[in-house]
XYZ file of C-alpha atoms in Angstrom:
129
model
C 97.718 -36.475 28.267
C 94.751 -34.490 30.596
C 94.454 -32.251 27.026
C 93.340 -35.639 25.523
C 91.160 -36.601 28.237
C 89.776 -33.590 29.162
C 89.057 -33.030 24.837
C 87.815 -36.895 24.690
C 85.483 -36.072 28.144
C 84.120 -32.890 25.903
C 82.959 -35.429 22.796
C 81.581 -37.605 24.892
C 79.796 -34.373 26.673
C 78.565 -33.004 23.546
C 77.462 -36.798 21.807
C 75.738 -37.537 25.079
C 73.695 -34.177 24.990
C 72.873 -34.840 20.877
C 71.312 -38.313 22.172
C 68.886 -36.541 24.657
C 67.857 -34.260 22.334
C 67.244 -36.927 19.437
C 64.896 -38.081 22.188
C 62.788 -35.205 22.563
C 62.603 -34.899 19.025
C 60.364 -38.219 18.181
C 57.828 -36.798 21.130
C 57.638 -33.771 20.026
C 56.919 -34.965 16.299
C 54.466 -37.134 17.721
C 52.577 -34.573 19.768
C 52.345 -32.621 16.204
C 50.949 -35.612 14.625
C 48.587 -35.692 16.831
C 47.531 -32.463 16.892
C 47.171 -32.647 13.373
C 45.152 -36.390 13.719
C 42.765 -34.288 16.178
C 42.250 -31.557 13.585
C 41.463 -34.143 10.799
C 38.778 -35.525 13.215
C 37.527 -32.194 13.411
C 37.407 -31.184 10.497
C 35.146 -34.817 9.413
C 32.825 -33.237 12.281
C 32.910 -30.350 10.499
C 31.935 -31.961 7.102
C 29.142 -34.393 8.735
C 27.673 -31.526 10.090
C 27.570 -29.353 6.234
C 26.229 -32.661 4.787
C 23.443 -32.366 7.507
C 23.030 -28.670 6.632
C 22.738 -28.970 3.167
C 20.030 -31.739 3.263
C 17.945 -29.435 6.086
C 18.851 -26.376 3.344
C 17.102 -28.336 0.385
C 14.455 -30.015 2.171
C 13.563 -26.034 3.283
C 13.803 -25.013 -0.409
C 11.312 -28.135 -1.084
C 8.632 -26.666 1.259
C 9.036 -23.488 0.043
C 8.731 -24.340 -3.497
C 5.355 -26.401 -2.451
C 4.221 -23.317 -0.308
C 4.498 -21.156 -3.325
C 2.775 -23.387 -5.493
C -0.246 -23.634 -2.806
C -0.071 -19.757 -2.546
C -0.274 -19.655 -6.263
C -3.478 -22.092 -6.455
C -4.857 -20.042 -4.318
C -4.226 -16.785 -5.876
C -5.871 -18.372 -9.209
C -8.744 -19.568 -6.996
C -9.438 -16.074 -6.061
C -9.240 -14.695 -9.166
C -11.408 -16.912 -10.878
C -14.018 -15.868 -8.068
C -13.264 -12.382 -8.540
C -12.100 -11.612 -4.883
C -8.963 -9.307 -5.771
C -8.117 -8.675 -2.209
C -7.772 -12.382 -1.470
C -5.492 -13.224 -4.728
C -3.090 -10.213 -3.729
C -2.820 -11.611 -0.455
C -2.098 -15.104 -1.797
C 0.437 -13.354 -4.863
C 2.139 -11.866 -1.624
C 2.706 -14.749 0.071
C 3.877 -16.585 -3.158
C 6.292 -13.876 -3.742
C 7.561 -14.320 0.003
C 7.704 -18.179 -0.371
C 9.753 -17.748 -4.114
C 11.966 -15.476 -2.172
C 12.885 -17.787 1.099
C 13.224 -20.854 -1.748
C 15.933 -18.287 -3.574
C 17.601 -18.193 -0.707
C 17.854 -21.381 0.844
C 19.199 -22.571 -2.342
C 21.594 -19.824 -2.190
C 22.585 -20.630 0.960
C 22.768 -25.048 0.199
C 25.182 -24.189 -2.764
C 27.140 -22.082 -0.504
C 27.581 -24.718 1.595
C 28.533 -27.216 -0.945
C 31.633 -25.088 -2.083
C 32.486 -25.212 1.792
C 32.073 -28.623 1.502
C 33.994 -29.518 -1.178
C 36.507 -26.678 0.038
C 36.915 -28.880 3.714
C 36.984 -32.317 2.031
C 39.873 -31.504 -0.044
C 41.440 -30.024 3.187
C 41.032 -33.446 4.948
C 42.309 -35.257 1.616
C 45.355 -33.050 1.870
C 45.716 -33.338 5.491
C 45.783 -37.072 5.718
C 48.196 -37.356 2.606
C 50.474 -35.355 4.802
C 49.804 -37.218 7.713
């Protein structure tokens, strides 16, 4: 009889300690979730600030483009008055202007692929979520 007591006592032991830890379970799946709701926001952050990037990027590969073109002008200018020092200054500066536009667009289409790389990480993310 105390062998069937002290055996049902046990269950009930070992059921009531399953319970608590079913509790702890939903918090700690919800402190996950919400670490992974955080990174999701930051990650957005992350792409609002690219997008911003990339416009500043191709707005500096605009002016560059236009700064060539002026250095250019000028450069023909020159040579049409026969002043050979002042149109290899201006070809210089051209070259230098060409060369920054080269690599701000460089640099905008690298951060497009990071882009596109992060927005299919939040499209993933919040399918998961």
């Amino acid at each position: 009889m105390f062998d069937n007591l002290r055996s049902a006592f046990r269950e009930a032991y070992e059921n009531f300690n399953k319970e608590l830890n079913r509790e702890h379970v939903p918090e700690t799946v919800n402190r996950l979730i919400g670490g992974m709701v955080d990174e999701i926001t930051d990650v957005k952050a992350e792409i609002a600030n690219l997008e911003s990037q990339i416009g500043k990027t191709l707005a500096g590969a605009k002016k560059e483009k236009g700064d060539a073109a002026t250095c250019r002008r000028r450069e023909q200018m020159a040579r049409e008055i026969d002043d050979a020092e002042t149109a290899d200054l201006a070809a210089q500066f051209a070259e230098k202007h060409e060369e920054h536009q080269q690599v701000l667009e460089q640099k905008a289409k690298a951060l497009k692929a990071e882009l596109d790389f992060r927005g299919e990480e939040v499209e993933e993310m919040m399918a998961k979520v």
